[in-house]
Short mmCIF file of C-alpha atoms in Angstrom, two decimals:
data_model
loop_
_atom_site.label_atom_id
_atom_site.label_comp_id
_atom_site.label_asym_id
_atom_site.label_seq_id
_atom_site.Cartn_x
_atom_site.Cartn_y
_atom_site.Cartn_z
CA UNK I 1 114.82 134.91 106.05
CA UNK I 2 112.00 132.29 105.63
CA UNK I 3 108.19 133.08 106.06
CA UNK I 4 105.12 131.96 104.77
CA UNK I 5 102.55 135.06 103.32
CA UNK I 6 98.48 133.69 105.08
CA UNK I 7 95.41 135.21 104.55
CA UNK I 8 94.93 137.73 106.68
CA UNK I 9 98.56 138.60 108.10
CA UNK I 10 102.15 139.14 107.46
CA UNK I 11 104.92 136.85 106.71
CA UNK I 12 105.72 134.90 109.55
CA UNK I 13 109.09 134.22 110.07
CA UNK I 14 110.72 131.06 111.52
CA UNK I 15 114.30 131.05 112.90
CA UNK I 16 114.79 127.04 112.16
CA UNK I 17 113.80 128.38 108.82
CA UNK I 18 116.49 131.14 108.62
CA UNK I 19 119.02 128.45 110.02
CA UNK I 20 118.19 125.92 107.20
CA UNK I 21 118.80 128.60 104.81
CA UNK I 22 121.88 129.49 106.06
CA UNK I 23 123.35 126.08 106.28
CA UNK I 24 122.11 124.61 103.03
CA UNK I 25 122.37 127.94 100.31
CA UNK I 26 120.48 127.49 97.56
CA UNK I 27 118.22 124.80 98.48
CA UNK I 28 114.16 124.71 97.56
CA UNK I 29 111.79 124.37 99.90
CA UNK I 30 107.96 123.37 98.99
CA UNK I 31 104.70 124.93 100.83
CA UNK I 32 101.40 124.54 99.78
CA UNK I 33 97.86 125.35 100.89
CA UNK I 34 95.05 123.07 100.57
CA UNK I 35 91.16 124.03 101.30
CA UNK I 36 88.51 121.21 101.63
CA UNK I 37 84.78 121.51 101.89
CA UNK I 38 83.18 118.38 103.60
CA UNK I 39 79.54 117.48 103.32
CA UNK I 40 76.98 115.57 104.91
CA UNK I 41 73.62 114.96 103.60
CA UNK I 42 74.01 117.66 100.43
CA UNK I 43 74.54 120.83 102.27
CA UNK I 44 73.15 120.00 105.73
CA UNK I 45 76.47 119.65 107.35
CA UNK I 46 79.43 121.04 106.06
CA UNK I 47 82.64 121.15 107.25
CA UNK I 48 86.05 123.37 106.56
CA UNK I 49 89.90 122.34 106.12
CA UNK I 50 91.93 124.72 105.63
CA UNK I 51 95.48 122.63 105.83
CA UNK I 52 99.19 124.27 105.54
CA UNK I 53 102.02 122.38 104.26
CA UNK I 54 105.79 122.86 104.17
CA UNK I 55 108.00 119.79 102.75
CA UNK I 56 104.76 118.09 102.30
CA UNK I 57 104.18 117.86 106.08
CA UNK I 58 100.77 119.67 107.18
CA UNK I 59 102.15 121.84 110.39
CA UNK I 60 99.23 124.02 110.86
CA UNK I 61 95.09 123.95 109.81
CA UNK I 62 91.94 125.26 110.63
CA UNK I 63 89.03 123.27 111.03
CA UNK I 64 85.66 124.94 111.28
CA UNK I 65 84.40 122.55 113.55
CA UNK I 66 87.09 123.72 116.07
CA UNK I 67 86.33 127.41 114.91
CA UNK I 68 90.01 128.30 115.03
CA UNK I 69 93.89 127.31 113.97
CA UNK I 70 95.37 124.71 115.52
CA UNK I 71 98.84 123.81 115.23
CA UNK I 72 99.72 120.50 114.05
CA UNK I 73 103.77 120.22 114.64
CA UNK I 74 105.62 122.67 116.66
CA UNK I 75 106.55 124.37 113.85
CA UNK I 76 103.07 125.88 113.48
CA UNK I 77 102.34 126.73 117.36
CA UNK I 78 103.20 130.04 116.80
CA UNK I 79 101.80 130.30 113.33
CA UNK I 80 98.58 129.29 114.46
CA UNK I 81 99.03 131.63 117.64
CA UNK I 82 99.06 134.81 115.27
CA UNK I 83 96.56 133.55 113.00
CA UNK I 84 94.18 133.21 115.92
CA UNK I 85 94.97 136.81 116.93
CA UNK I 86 94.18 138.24 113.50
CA UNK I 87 90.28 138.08 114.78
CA UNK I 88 88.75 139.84 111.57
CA UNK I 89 90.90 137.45 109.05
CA UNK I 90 89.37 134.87 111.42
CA UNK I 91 86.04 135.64 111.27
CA UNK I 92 85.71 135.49 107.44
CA UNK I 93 87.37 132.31 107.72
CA UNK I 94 84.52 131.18 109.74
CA UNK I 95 82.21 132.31 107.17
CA UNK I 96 83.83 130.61 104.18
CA UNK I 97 81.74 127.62 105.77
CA UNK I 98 78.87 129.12 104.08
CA UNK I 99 80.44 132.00 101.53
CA UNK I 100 82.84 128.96 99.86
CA UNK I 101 81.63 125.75 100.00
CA UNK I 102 77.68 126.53 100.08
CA UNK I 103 78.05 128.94 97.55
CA UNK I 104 80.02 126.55 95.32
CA UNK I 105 78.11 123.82 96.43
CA UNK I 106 75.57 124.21 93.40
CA UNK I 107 77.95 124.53 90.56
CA UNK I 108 79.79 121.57 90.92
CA UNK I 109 77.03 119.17 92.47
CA UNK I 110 76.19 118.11 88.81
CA UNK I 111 79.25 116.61 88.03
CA UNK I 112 80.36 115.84 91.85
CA UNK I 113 77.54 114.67 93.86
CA UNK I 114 75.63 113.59 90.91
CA UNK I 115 78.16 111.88 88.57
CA UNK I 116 77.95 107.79 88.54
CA UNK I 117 79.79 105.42 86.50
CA UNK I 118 79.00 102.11 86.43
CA UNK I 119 81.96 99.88 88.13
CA UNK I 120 83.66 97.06 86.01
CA UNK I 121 83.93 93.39 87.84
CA UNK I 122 86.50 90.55 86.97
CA UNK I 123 86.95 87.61 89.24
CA UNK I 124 90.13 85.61 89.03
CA UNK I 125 92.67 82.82 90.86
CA UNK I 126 96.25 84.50 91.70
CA UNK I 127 97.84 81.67 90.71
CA UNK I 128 97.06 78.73 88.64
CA UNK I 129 97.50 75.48 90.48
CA UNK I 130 95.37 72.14 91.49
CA UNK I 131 92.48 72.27 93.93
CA UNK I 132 92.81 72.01 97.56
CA UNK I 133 95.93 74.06 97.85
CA UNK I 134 95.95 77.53 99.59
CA UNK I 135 95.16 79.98 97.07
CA UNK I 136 94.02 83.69 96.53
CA UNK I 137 90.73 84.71 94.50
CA UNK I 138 90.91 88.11 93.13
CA UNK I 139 87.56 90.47 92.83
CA UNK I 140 89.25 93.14 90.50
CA UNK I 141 86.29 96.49 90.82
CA UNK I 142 87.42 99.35 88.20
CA UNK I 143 86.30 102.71 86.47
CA UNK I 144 83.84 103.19 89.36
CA UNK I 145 82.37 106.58 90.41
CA UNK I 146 81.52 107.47 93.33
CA UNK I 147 84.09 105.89 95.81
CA UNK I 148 81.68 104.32 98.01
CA UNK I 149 81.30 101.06 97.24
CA UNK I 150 80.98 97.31 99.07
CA UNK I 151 82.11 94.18 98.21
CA UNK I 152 81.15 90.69 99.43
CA UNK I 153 82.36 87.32 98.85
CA UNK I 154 80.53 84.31 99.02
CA UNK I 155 81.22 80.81 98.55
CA UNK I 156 78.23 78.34 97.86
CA UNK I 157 75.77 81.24 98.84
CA UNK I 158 77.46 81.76 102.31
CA UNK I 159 78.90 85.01 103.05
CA UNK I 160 82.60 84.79 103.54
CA UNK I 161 84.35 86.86 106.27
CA UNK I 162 87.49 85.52 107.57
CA UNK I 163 90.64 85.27 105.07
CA UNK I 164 89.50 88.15 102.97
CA UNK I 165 91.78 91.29 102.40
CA UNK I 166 91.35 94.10 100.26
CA UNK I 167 94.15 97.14 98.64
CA UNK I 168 91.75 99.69 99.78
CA UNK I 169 90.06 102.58 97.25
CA UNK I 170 92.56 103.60 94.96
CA UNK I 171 92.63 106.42 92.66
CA UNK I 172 92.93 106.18 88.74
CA UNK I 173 93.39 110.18 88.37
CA UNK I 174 90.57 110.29 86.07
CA UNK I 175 87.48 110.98 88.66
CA UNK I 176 87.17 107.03 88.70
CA UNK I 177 88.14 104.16 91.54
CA UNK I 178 89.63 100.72 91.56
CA UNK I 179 89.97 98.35 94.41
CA UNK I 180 90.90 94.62 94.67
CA UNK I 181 89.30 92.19 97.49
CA UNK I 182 90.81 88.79 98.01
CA UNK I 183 89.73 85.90 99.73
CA UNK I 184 92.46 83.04 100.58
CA UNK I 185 90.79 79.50 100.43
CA UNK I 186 90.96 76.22 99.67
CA UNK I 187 89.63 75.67 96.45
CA UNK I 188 87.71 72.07 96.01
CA UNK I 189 86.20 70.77 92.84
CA UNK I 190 82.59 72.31 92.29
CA UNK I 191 82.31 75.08 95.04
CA UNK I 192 80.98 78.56 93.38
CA UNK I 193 82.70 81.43 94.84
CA UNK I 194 80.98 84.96 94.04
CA UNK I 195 82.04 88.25 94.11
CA UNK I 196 79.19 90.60 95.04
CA UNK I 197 79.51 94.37 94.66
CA UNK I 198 76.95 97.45 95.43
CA UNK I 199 77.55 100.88 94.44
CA UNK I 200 75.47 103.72 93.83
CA UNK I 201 75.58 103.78 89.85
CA UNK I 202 73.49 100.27 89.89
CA UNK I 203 69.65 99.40 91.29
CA UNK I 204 70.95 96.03 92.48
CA UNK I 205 74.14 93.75 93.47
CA UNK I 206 76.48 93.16 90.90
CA UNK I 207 77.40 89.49 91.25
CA UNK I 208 80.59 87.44 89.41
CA UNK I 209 80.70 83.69 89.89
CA UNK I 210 83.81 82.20 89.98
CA UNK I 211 83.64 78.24 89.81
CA UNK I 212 86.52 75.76 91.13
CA UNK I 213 87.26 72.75 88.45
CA UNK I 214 89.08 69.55 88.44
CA UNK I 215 91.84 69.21 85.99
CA UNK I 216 89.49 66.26 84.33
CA UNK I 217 86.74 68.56 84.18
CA UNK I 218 88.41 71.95 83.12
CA UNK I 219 90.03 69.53 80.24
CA UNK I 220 86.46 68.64 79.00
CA UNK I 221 85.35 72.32 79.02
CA UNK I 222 87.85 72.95 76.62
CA UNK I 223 87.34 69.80 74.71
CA UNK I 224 83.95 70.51 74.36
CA UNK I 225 84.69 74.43 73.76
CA UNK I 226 87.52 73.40 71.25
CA UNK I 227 85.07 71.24 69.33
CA UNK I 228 82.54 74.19 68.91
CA UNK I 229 84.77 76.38 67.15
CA UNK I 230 86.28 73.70 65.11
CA UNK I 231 82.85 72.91 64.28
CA UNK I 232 81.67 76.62 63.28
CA UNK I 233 84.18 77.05 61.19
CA UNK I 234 84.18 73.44 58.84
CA UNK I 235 80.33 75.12 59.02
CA UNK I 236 81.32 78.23 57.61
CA UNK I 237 83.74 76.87 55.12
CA UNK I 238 80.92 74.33 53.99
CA UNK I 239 78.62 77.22 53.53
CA UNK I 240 81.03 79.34 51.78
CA UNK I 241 81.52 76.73 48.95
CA UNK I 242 78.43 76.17 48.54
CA UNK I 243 77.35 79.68 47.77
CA UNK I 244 80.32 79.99 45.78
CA UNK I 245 78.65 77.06 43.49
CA UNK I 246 75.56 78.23 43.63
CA UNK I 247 76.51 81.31 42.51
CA UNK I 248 78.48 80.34 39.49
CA UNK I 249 75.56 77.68 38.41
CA UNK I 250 73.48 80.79 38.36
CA UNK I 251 75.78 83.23 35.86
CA UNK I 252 74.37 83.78 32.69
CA UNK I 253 76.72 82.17 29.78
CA UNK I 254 79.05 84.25 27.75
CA UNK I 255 77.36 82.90 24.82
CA UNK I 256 74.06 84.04 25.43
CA UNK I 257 75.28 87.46 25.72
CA UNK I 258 76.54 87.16 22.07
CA UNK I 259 74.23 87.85 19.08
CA UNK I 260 76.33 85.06 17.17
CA UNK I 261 74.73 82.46 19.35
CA UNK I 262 74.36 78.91 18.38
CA UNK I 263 70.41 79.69 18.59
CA UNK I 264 70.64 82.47 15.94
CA UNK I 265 69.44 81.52 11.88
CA UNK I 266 71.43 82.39 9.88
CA UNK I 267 70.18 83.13 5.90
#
């Protein structure tokens, strides 16, 4: 038969379970436990999750704010019923409130509650295409720790609301965040759009400027830009030979190194 082993009781069996096995011989079945401590405030508030899964769907838990199990499908009603019944097992459930996450509260608030990592910010347009057409500014926010964080967009130094979407907080797996916020607009030459993001790791607003260009002036930008660097480097080559010369006018002749030189009397 099919049963699941919980603190403080027997297997439980389950006769859908006993079924499935039955009709489906050999087939693997997934259950897993999950405990969360929740706090408010450092350790002011805290609250318990004790969650059961089985097939990845959670089907019975026990919050501490509720005090007891509760049944989440009906596969758990009468999990939960016998859970509640075990009343010593339940009582030091209670008290993992305090005996787990209090007690552990200290050793991992260092590199928890404490940790900060300073979030990376790139603006950018979704697509590349002429002003005044319908397009989507991205405010790419990575590598951040913790996950709170809020970001703003503005255009000319007006906050704005409507048209803006965002992926949500996403994990990277690595104790860091990401998250994209977009703002659809119409683009029109010289309007400064800026990306403003706050997060714990940083004293004040992190702000990115995006600015909308004509074609005509975007061109000149990289006219001009194209001209610097063409410019630096006939600089560099310029300066190059002229050390080079400089330092050859100042070598020492092979002659003078010789004690057969012209300058030497002979008798």
């Amino acid at each position: 038969s099919l049963g699941w082993r919980l603190p403080g009781g027997g297997g439980v069996g389950c006769g859908a379970g006993r079924i499935l096995l039955q009709l489906l011989p050999g087939a693997r079945f997934l259950e897993q436990f999950k405990g969360e401590c929740h706090f408010f405030n450092g350790t002011e508030r805290v609250r318990l999750l004790v969650r059961f899964f089985y097939n990845q769907e959670e089907f019975v838990r026990f919050d501490s704010d509720v005090g007891e199990y509760r049944a989440v499908t009906e596969l758990g009603r009468p999990i939960a019923e016998h859970l509640n019944s075990q009343k010593d097992s339940l009582e030091r459930r209670r008290a993992e409130v305090d005996t787990v996450c209090r007690h552990n509260y200290g050793g991992v608030e260092s590199f928890t509650v404490q940790r900060r990592v300073h979030p990376e910010v790139t603006v950018y347009p979704s697509k590349t295409q002429p002003l005044q057409h319908h397009n989507l500014l991205v405010c790419s926010v990575s590598g951040f720790y913790p996950g709170s964080i809020e970001v703003k967009w503005f255009r000319n130094g007006q906050e704005e609301k409507a048209g803006v979407v965002s992926t949500g907080l996403i994990q990277n797996g690595d104790w860091t965040f990401q998250t994209l916020v977009m703002l659809e607009t119409v683009p029109r030459s010289g309007e400064v759009y800026t990306c403003q993001v706050e997060h714990p790791s940083v004293t004040s607003p992190l702000t990115v400027e995006w600015r909308a260009r004509s074609e005509s002036a975007q061109s000149k930008m990289l006219s001009g830009v194209g001209g610097f660097v063409l410019g630096l480097l006939f600089l560099g080559a310029g300066l190059f030979i002229y050390f080079r010369n400089q330092k050859g006018e100042d070598c020492i002749p092979n002659s003078f190194l010789s004690l057969n030189g012209p300058w030497m009397n002979k008798n």
